[in-house]
CSV table of C-alpha atoms in Angstrom, one decimal:
chain,number,residue,atom,x,y,z
A,1,UNK,CA,-160.0,49.8,-164.4
A,2,UNK,CA,-157.7,48.8,-167.3
A,3,UNK,CA,-159.4,47.9,-170.5
A,4,UNK,CA,-158.3,44.5,-171.8
A,5,UNK,CA,-156.2,44.3,-175.0
A,6,UNK,CA,-157.4,42.1,-177.9
A,7,UNK,CA,-154.6,40.9,-180.2
A,8,UNK,CA,-156.1,40.6,-183.7
A,9,UNK,CA,-153.1,38.6,-185.1
A,10,UNK,CA,-154.7,35.1,-184.7
A,11,UNK,CA,-157.9,36.2,-186.3
A,12,UNK,CA,-156.0,37.7,-189.2
A,13,UNK,CA,-154.0,34.5,-189.6
A,14,UNK,CA,-157.1,32.3,-189.7
A,15,UNK,CA,-158.4,31.2,-193.1
A,16,UNK,CA,-161.9,30.5,-194.3
A,17,UNK,CA,-165.2,30.8,-192.3
A,18,UNK,CA,-164.5,27.9,-190.0
A,19,UNK,CA,-163.1,29.3,-186.7
A,20,UNK,CA,-161.8,27.2,-183.9
A,21,UNK,CA,-163.2,27.4,-180.4
A,22,UNK,CA,-160.4,29.8,-179.2
A,23,UNK,CA,-161.2,32.3,-182.0
A,24,UNK,CA,-164.9,32.0,-181.4
A,25,UNK,CA,-164.3,32.8,-177.8
A,26,UNK,CA,-162.2,35.8,-178.8
A,27,UNK,CA,-165.1,37.0,-181.0
A,28,UNK,CA,-167.5,36.6,-178.1
A,29,UNK,CA,-165.1,38.5,-175.9
A,30,UNK,CA,-165.0,41.4,-178.4
A,31,UNK,CA,-168.8,41.6,-178.5
A,32,UNK,CA,-169.0,41.4,-174.7
A,33,UNK,CA,-166.5,44.1,-174.1
A,34,UNK,CA,-168.2,46.4,-176.7
A,35,UNK,CA,-171.6,45.8,-175.0
A,36,UNK,CA,-170.4,46.3,-171.5
A,37,UNK,CA,-167.8,49.1,-171.9
A,38,UNK,CA,-168.4,50.7,-175.3
A,39,UNK,CA,-164.6,50.7,-175.7
A,40,UNK,CA,-162.0,48.1,-176.8
A,41,UNK,CA,-158.2,48.2,-177.0
A,42,UNK,CA,-156.7,46.2,-179.9
A,43,UNK,CA,-153.3,45.3,-181.2
A,44,UNK,CA,-153.1,45.0,-185.0
A,45,UNK,CA,-149.8,43.9,-186.4
A,46,UNK,CA,-150.5,46.1,-189.5
A,47,UNK,CA,-150.7,49.3,-187.4
A,48,UNK,CA,-147.4,50.0,-185.8
A,49,UNK,CA,-146.4,52.6,-183.2
A,50,UNK,CA,-144.1,54.1,-185.9
A,51,UNK,CA,-147.1,54.5,-188.2
A,52,UNK,CA,-148.9,56.4,-185.5
A,53,UNK,CA,-145.9,58.6,-184.7
A,54,UNK,CA,-145.4,59.5,-188.3
A,55,UNK,CA,-149.0,60.6,-188.6
A,56,UNK,CA,-148.9,62.6,-185.3
A,57,UNK,CA,-145.6,64.3,-186.3
A,58,UNK,CA,-147.1,65.6,-189.5
A,59,UNK,CA,-150.3,66.7,-187.8
A,60,UNK,CA,-148.3,68.5,-185.1
A,61,UNK,CA,-146.5,70.4,-187.8
A,62,UNK,CA,-149.8,71.3,-189.5
A,63,UNK,CA,-151.6,72.4,-186.3
A,64,UNK,CA,-148.7,74.6,-185.3
A,65,UNK,CA,-149.2,76.7,-188.5
A,66,UNK,CA,-150.8,80.1,-188.2
A,67,UNK,CA,-154.6,80.2,-188.0
A,68,UNK,CA,-154.8,82.2,-191.2
A,69,UNK,CA,-153.0,79.4,-193.0
A,70,UNK,CA,-155.3,76.7,-191.6
A,71,UNK,CA,-158.4,78.6,-192.5
A,72,UNK,CA,-157.5,78.3,-196.1
A,73,UNK,CA,-158.4,74.6,-195.8
A,74,UNK,CA,-161.8,75.1,-194.2
A,75,UNK,CA,-165.0,74.3,-196.1
A,76,UNK,CA,-168.0,75.6,-194.1
A,77,UNK,CA,-170.2,75.2,-197.2
A,78,UNK,CA,-169.7,71.4,-196.9
A,79,UNK,CA,-170.5,71.4,-193.2
A,80,UNK,CA,-166.8,71.1,-192.5
A,81,UNK,CA,-167.0,67.5,-193.6
A,82,UNK,CA,-163.6,67.9,-195.4
A,83,UNK,CA,-160.6,70.1,-194.5
A,84,UNK,CA,-160.0,72.1,-191.4
A,85,UNK,CA,-162.6,72.9,-188.7
A,86,UNK,CA,-161.4,75.9,-186.6
A,87,UNK,CA,-161.3,75.9,-182.8
A,88,UNK,CA,-164.7,77.1,-181.4
A,89,UNK,CA,-166.9,75.5,-184.1
A,90,UNK,CA,-167.6,72.0,-182.7
A,91,UNK,CA,-170.2,72.2,-180.0
A,92,UNK,CA,-170.5,69.2,-177.6
A,93,UNK,CA,-174.0,67.7,-177.6
A,94,UNK,CA,-174.2,68.0,-173.9
A,95,UNK,CA,-174.1,71.8,-174.2
A,96,UNK,CA,-177.5,71.8,-176.1
A,97,UNK,CA,-179.1,68.5,-175.1
A,98,UNK,CA,-181.5,69.1,-172.2
A,99,UNK,CA,-182.0,65.4,-171.6
A,100,UNK,CA,-178.2,65.0,-171.1
A,101,UNK,CA,-178.1,68.0,-168.8
A,102,UNK,CA,-180.9,66.5,-166.6
A,103,UNK,CA,-178.9,63.2,-166.5
A,104,UNK,CA,-175.9,65.1,-165.1
A,105,UNK,CA,-177.9,66.0,-162.0
A,106,UNK,CA,-178.5,62.4,-161.1
A,107,UNK,CA,-174.9,61.2,-161.6
A,108,UNK,CA,-172.7,60.5,-158.6
A,109,UNK,CA,-170.2,63.3,-158.1
A,110,UNK,CA,-167.2,61.1,-158.9
A,111,UNK,CA,-168.7,60.0,-162.2
A,112,UNK,CA,-170.0,63.4,-163.4
A,113,UNK,CA,-168.4,64.8,-166.6
A,114,UNK,CA,-166.9,68.3,-166.8
A,115,UNK,CA,-169.8,70.6,-167.8
A,116,UNK,CA,-169.1,72.4,-171.1
A,117,UNK,CA,-169.8,76.1,-171.1
A,118,UNK,CA,-169.1,76.7,-174.8
A,119,UNK,CA,-167.6,75.2,-178.0
A,120,UNK,CA,-164.6,72.8,-177.8
A,121,UNK,CA,-161.0,74.1,-177.6
A,122,UNK,CA,-159.8,72.1,-180.6
A,123,UNK,CA,-159.1,72.3,-184.3
A,124,UNK,CA,-159.9,69.3,-186.4
A,125,UNK,CA,-158.9,68.1,-189.9
A,126,UNK,CA,-161.3,65.9,-191.9
A,127,UNK,CA,-159.8,63.6,-194.5
A,128,UNK,CA,-162.0,61.0,-196.4
A,129,UNK,CA,-160.7,57.5,-196.4
A,130,UNK,CA,-161.7,54.9,-199.0
A,131,UNK,CA,-163.9,55.0,-202.1
A,132,UNK,CA,-167.1,56.9,-202.2
A,133,UNK,CA,-170.2,55.9,-204.2
A,134,UNK,CA,-170.7,57.4,-207.7
A,135,UNK,CA,-174.4,57.6,-207.0
A,136,UNK,CA,-175.6,58.9,-203.6
A,137,UNK,CA,-178.3,61.0,-202.2
A,138,UNK,CA,-175.8,62.5,-199.7
A,139,UNK,CA,-173.2,64.3,-201.8
A,140,UNK,CA,-172.1,66.6,-199.0
A,141,UNK,CA,-171.1,63.7,-196.8
A,142,UNK,CA,-169.0,62.3,-199.6
A,143,UNK,CA,-167.0,65.3,-200.8
A,144,UNK,CA,-163.5,65.5,-202.3
A,145,UNK,CA,-160.5,65.9,-199.9
A,146,UNK,CA,-158.6,69.1,-199.3
A,147,UNK,CA,-154.7,69.1,-199.3
A,148,UNK,CA,-152.8,72.0,-197.6
A,149,UNK,CA,-149.9,73.5,-199.5
A,150,UNK,CA,-146.4,72.7,-198.3
A,151,UNK,CA,-147.1,69.1,-197.3
A,152,UNK,CA,-146.0,67.0,-200.2
A,153,UNK,CA,-146.3,63.8,-198.0
A,154,UNK,CA,-149.8,64.7,-196.9
A,155,UNK,CA,-151.9,62.4,-199.1
A,156,UNK,CA,-149.6,59.4,-198.6
A,157,UNK,CA,-149.4,59.7,-194.8
A,158,UNK,CA,-153.2,60.4,-194.4
A,159,UNK,CA,-154.2,57.5,-196.8
A,160,UNK,CA,-151.7,55.1,-195.3
A,161,UNK,CA,-152.7,55.6,-191.7
A,162,UNK,CA,-156.4,55.9,-192.6
A,163,UNK,CA,-156.5,52.7,-194.5
A,164,UNK,CA,-154.7,50.8,-191.8
A,165,UNK,CA,-157.1,52.0,-189.1
A,166,UNK,CA,-160.1,51.2,-191.3
A,167,UNK,CA,-158.7,47.7,-191.8
A,168,UNK,CA,-158.5,47.3,-188.0
A,169,UNK,CA,-162.1,48.5,-187.6
A,170,UNK,CA,-163.2,45.9,-190.3
A,171,UNK,CA,-161.6,43.1,-188.4
A,172,UNK,CA,-163.2,44.2,-185.1
A,173,UNK,CA,-166.6,44.6,-186.9
A,174,UNK,CA,-166.3,41.0,-188.3
A,175,UNK,CA,-165.3,39.6,-184.9
A,176,UNK,CA,-168.2,41.5,-183.1
A,177,UNK,CA,-170.7,40.3,-185.7
A,178,UNK,CA,-169.6,36.7,-185.1
A,179,UNK,CA,-169.7,37.2,-181.3
A,180,UNK,CA,-173.2,38.6,-181.6
A,181,UNK,CA,-174.4,35.6,-183.6
A,182,UNK,CA,-174.7,37.5,-186.9
A,183,UNK,CA,-173.1,36.6,-190.2
A,184,UNK,CA,-169.4,37.6,-190.4
A,185,UNK,CA,-170.1,40.4,-192.9
A,186,UNK,CA,-173.2,41.7,-191.2
A,187,UNK,CA,-171.5,45.0,-190.4
A,188,UNK,CA,-168.7,45.2,-192.9
A,189,UNK,CA,-171.1,44.8,-195.9
A,190,UNK,CA,-172.8,47.9,-194.8
A,191,UNK,CA,-169.5,49.8,-194.3
A,192,UNK,CA,-168.6,49.5,-198.0
A,193,UNK,CA,-168.1,53.0,-199.6
A,194,UNK,CA,-169.1,54.6,-196.3
A,195,UNK,CA,-168.1,58.2,-195.6
A,196,UNK,CA,-165.2,57.1,-193.4
A,197,UNK,CA,-163.3,60.1,-192.1
A,198,UNK,CA,-159.8,60.4,-190.7
A,199,UNK,CA,-160.4,63.3,-188.3
A,200,UNK,CA,-157.4,64.2,-186.1
A,201,UNK,CA,-157.9,66.9,-183.6
A,202,UNK,CA,-155.4,69.5,-182.4
A,203,UNK,CA,-155.5,71.3,-179.1
A,204,UNK,CA,-152.9,73.9,-178.2
A,205,UNK,CA,-151.5,73.1,-174.8
A,206,UNK,CA,-149.4,76.3,-174.9
A,207,UNK,CA,-152.8,78.2,-174.5
A,208,UNK,CA,-155.0,75.7,-172.8
A,209,UNK,CA,-153.2,73.9,-170.0
A,210,UNK,CA,-155.3,74.5,-166.9
A,211,UNK,CA,-156.6,71.4,-165.2
A,212,UNK,CA,-160.3,70.9,-166.1
A,213,UNK,CA,-160.0,72.6,-169.5
A,214,UNK,CA,-162.3,70.8,-171.9
A,215,UNK,CA,-161.0,69.8,-175.4
A,216,UNK,CA,-164.0,67.6,-176.2
A,217,UNK,CA,-167.1,68.0,-174.1
A,218,UNK,CA,-169.1,65.0,-172.9
A,219,UNK,CA,-170.6,63.4,-176.0
A,220,UNK,CA,-171.2,60.3,-178.1
A,221,UNK,CA,-170.1,59.7,-181.7
A,222,UNK,CA,-172.8,59.4,-184.3
A,223,UNK,CA,-170.9,57.0,-186.6
A,224,UNK,CA,-170.5,53.2,-186.4
A,225,UNK,CA,-167.1,52.7,-184.7
A,226,UNK,CA,-164.4,55.3,-183.8
A,227,UNK,CA,-160.8,54.3,-183.7
A,228,UNK,CA,-157.9,56.2,-182.2
A,229,UNK,CA,-154.1,55.8,-182.2
A,230,UNK,CA,-152.3,56.6,-179.0
A,231,UNK,CA,-152.1,60.3,-178.1
A,232,UNK,CA,-148.9,61.8,-176.7
A,233,UNK,CA,-151.0,63.6,-174.0
A,234,UNK,CA,-153.5,61.8,-171.8
A,235,UNK,CA,-157.0,63.2,-170.9
A,236,UNK,CA,-159.6,60.8,-172.3
A,237,UNK,CA,-162.4,59.6,-170.1
A,238,UNK,CA,-165.1,57.1,-171.0
A,239,UNK,CA,-168.3,56.1,-169.3
A,240,UNK,CA,-169.0,52.4,-169.0
A,241,UNK,CA,-172.5,51.0,-169.5
A,242,UNK,CA,-173.0,50.9,-165.7
A,243,UNK,CA,-172.3,54.6,-165.4
A,244,UNK,CA,-168.7,54.4,-164.1
A,245,UNK,CA,-166.2,57.0,-165.4
A,246,UNK,CA,-162.9,55.6,-166.4
A,247,UNK,CA,-159.6,57.3,-167.5
A,248,UNK,CA,-158.3,55.5,-170.6
A,249,UNK,CA,-154.7,54.6,-171.0
A,250,UNK,CA,-153.8,53.3,-174.5
A,251,UNK,CA,-150.6,51.2,-174.4
A,252,UNK,CA,-147.9,51.9,-177.0
A,253,UNK,CA,-148.7,50.1,-180.2
A,254,UNK,CA,-152.4,49.7,-179.4
A,255,UNK,CA,-155.5,51.3,-180.8
A,256,UNK,CA,-158.7,52.3,-179.0
A,257,UNK,CA,-162.1,51.5,-180.5
A,258,UNK,CA,-165.3,53.1,-179.3
A,259,UNK,CA,-168.9,52.3,-180.1
A,260,UNK,CA,-170.9,55.0,-182.0
A,261,UNK,CA,-174.6,55.5,-182.5
A,262,UNK,CA,-174.9,53.5,-185.7
A,263,UNK,CA,-173.8,50.2,-184.0
A,264,UNK,CA,-176.4,51.0,-181.3
A,265,UNK,CA,-179.0,51.2,-184.0
A,266,UNK,CA,-177.9,48.0,-185.7
A,267,UNK,CA,-177.9,46.0,-182.5
A,268,UNK,CA,-181.2,47.6,-181.1
A,269,UNK,CA,-179.3,48.9,-178.1
A,270,UNK,CA,-177.3,45.8,-177.3
A,271,UNK,CA,-174.3,48.0,-177.8
A,272,UNK,CA,-174.9,51.6,-176.8
A,273,UNK,CA,-172.9,54.6,-178.1
A,274,UNK,CA,-170.1,55.2,-175.6
A,275,UNK,CA,-170.0,58.6,-173.8
A,276,UNK,CA,-166.6,60.2,-173.5
A,277,UNK,CA,-164.8,63.5,-173.0
A,278,UNK,CA,-161.2,64.8,-173.3
A,279,UNK,CA,-160.0,67.3,-170.6
A,280,UNK,CA,-156.7,68.5,-169.1
A,281,UNK,CA,-155.8,66.4,-166.1
A,282,UNK,CA,-152.9,66.3,-163.7
A,283,UNK,CA,-151.4,63.6,-166.0
A,284,UNK,CA,-151.8,65.9,-169.0
A,285,UNK,CA,-149.9,68.6,-167.1
A,286,UNK,CA,-147.1,66.0,-166.3
A,287,UNK,CA,-146.9,65.2,-170.0
A,288,UNK,CA,-146.7,68.9,-170.9
A,289,UNK,CA,-143.8,69.4,-168.5
A,290,UNK,CA,-142.0,66.4,-170.0
A,291,UNK,CA,-142.6,67.7,-173.6
A,292,UNK,CA,-141.2,71.1,-172.7
A,293,UNK,CA,-138.1,69.5,-171.2
A,294,UNK,CA,-137.7,67.5,-174.4
A,295,UNK,CA,-138.4,70.5,-176.6
A,296,UNK,CA,-141.4,68.7,-178.3
A,297,UNK,CA,-144.6,70.1,-179.7
A,298,UNK,CA,-147.3,71.1,-177.2
A,299,UNK,CA,-150.2,70.4,-179.6
A,300,UNK,CA,-152.3,67.5,-178.4
A,301,UNK,CA,-153.1,65.5,-181.5
A,302,UNK,CA,-155.6,62.7,-181.5
A,303,UNK,CA,-155.4,60.3,-184.5
A,304,UNK,CA,-159.1,59.7,-184.7
A,305,UNK,CA,-161.0,57.9,-187.5
A,306,UNK,CA,-164.8,57.8,-187.8
A,307,UNK,CA,-165.9,54.6,-189.5
A,308,UNK,CA,-169.4,54.9,-191.0
A,309,UNK,CA,-172.2,52.8,-192.4
A,310,UNK,CA,-172.6,53.8,-196.1
A,311,UNK,CA,-174.8,56.9,-196.4
A,312,UNK,CA,-177.4,55.1,-198.6
A,313,UNK,CA,-177.5,51.9,-196.6
A,314,UNK,CA,-180.4,51.4,-194.2
A,315,UNK,CA,-179.9,51.6,-190.5
A,316,UNK,CA,-182.1,49.1,-188.7
A,317,UNK,CA,-181.7,46.3,-186.2
A,318,UNK,CA,-180.0,43.3,-187.8
A,319,UNK,CA,-180.8,39.6,-187.6
A,320,UNK,CA,-182.1,38.5,-184.2
A,321,UNK,CA,-181.8,42.0,-182.9
A,322,UNK,CA,-184.9,42.8,-185.0
A,323,UNK,CA,-186.8,40.7,-182.5
A,324,UNK,CA,-185.6,42.6,-179.5
A,325,UNK,CA,-188.1,44.3,-177.3
A,326,UNK,CA,-186.2,47.6,-177.9
A,327,UNK,CA,-186.2,47.3,-181.7
A,328,UNK,CA,-189.1,49.7,-182.1
A,329,UNK,CA,-186.8,52.4,-180.6
A,330,UNK,CA,-184.6,52.0,-183.7
A,331,UNK,CA,-186.8,52.5,-186.8
A,332,UNK,CA,-185.3,51.9,-190.3
A,333,UNK,CA,-183.6,55.1,-191.7
A,334,UNK,CA,-180.9,55.7,-194.3
A,335,UNK,CA,-177.6,56.2,-192.5
A,336,UNK,CA,-177.0,59.5,-194.3
A,337,UNK,CA,-180.4,60.8,-193.2
A,338,UNK,CA,-179.6,59.8,-189.7
A,339,UNK,CA,-176.3,61.7,-189.8
A,340,UNK,CA,-178.0,64.8,-191.1
A,341,UNK,CA,-180.6,64.6,-188.3
A,342,UNK,CA,-177.9,64.4,-185.7
A,343,UNK,CA,-176.1,67.4,-187.1
A,344,UNK,CA,-179.3,69.4,-187.2
A,345,UNK,CA,-180.2,68.6,-183.6
A,346,UNK,CA,-177.0,70.3,-182.4
A,347,UNK,CA,-177.4,73.1,-184.9
A,348,UNK,CA,-174.3,72.1,-186.9
A,349,UNK,CA,-176.0,71.5,-190.3
A,350,UNK,CA,-173.6,74.2,-191.7
A,351,UNK,CA,-170.9,73.6,-189.2
A,352,UNK,CA,-169.8,70.1,-188.2
A,353,UNK,CA,-171.0,67.8,-185.5
A,354,UNK,CA,-168.9,64.8,-184.6
A,355,UNK,CA,-168.2,66.1,-181.1
């Protein structure tokens, strides 16, 4: 199955709150796709393939540095919410969640995920994007950024790509709100000053290149929406709402958006947090072979950004979703408290838990 691509250009060109029938149909299409698949491909004219390449080039250079250098940027005292997260720290929820493990047993063989046996084989770098609140109960989720030495372009590249991806998420959030019959700013108003994190991962394909190797074990994201630029090495699988497992191919110049747990909360389960994994496949091995022939880096970088609801904002079903028969499953809770609960469930309240 190929995910449809939604071009955001026409929505960006529209003015005012009065949308024509074509744009309203596009908004309904966005909400429908997010509901049915948990994933959406978008084309945003403000986010070019060249922007993505510039970002990935810099992150490849960084991840290729010696481990001792990268550990200088780790901040375990801040739950790894900024700076570097070493390989072997992030634990996929499916490794510790007994309910998920029971679910595996009932899944058809062709749709089963790869079963994690330990932490993920990936580094990550966490970089905050956008302003943070001056007053917040959740200081550790809103910490100052870490800049590695020897990368004078670091802040500009990270901020530029981060702001562009957040802008794309905001447009999708507006369109989804309209499509769901909510006010246009129902989601975006809650995102203001959220702890948005540009969080690229780096996996060393020089070391981990056997088919079936897990880079990100079966999991959902705990934030609102996650957005990725195109990776140079395939390997991402998602699970549709009907349980079908699908390999995702992101076309050049497009971005992938996935639903997280916070949008599930706000829609009382109308959207559910999308399950996904990243593993080495035969196509990954083909890409490794080509990269070797072209003398390119063998680090698999994902240009991932986690868009969040503001830590002090309340997570609860919005508008008509509050009348849903499932609304009681989503009691009101501050978003930052919810994030901390999720981290503690997978024993990462001193590590980091977006995997």
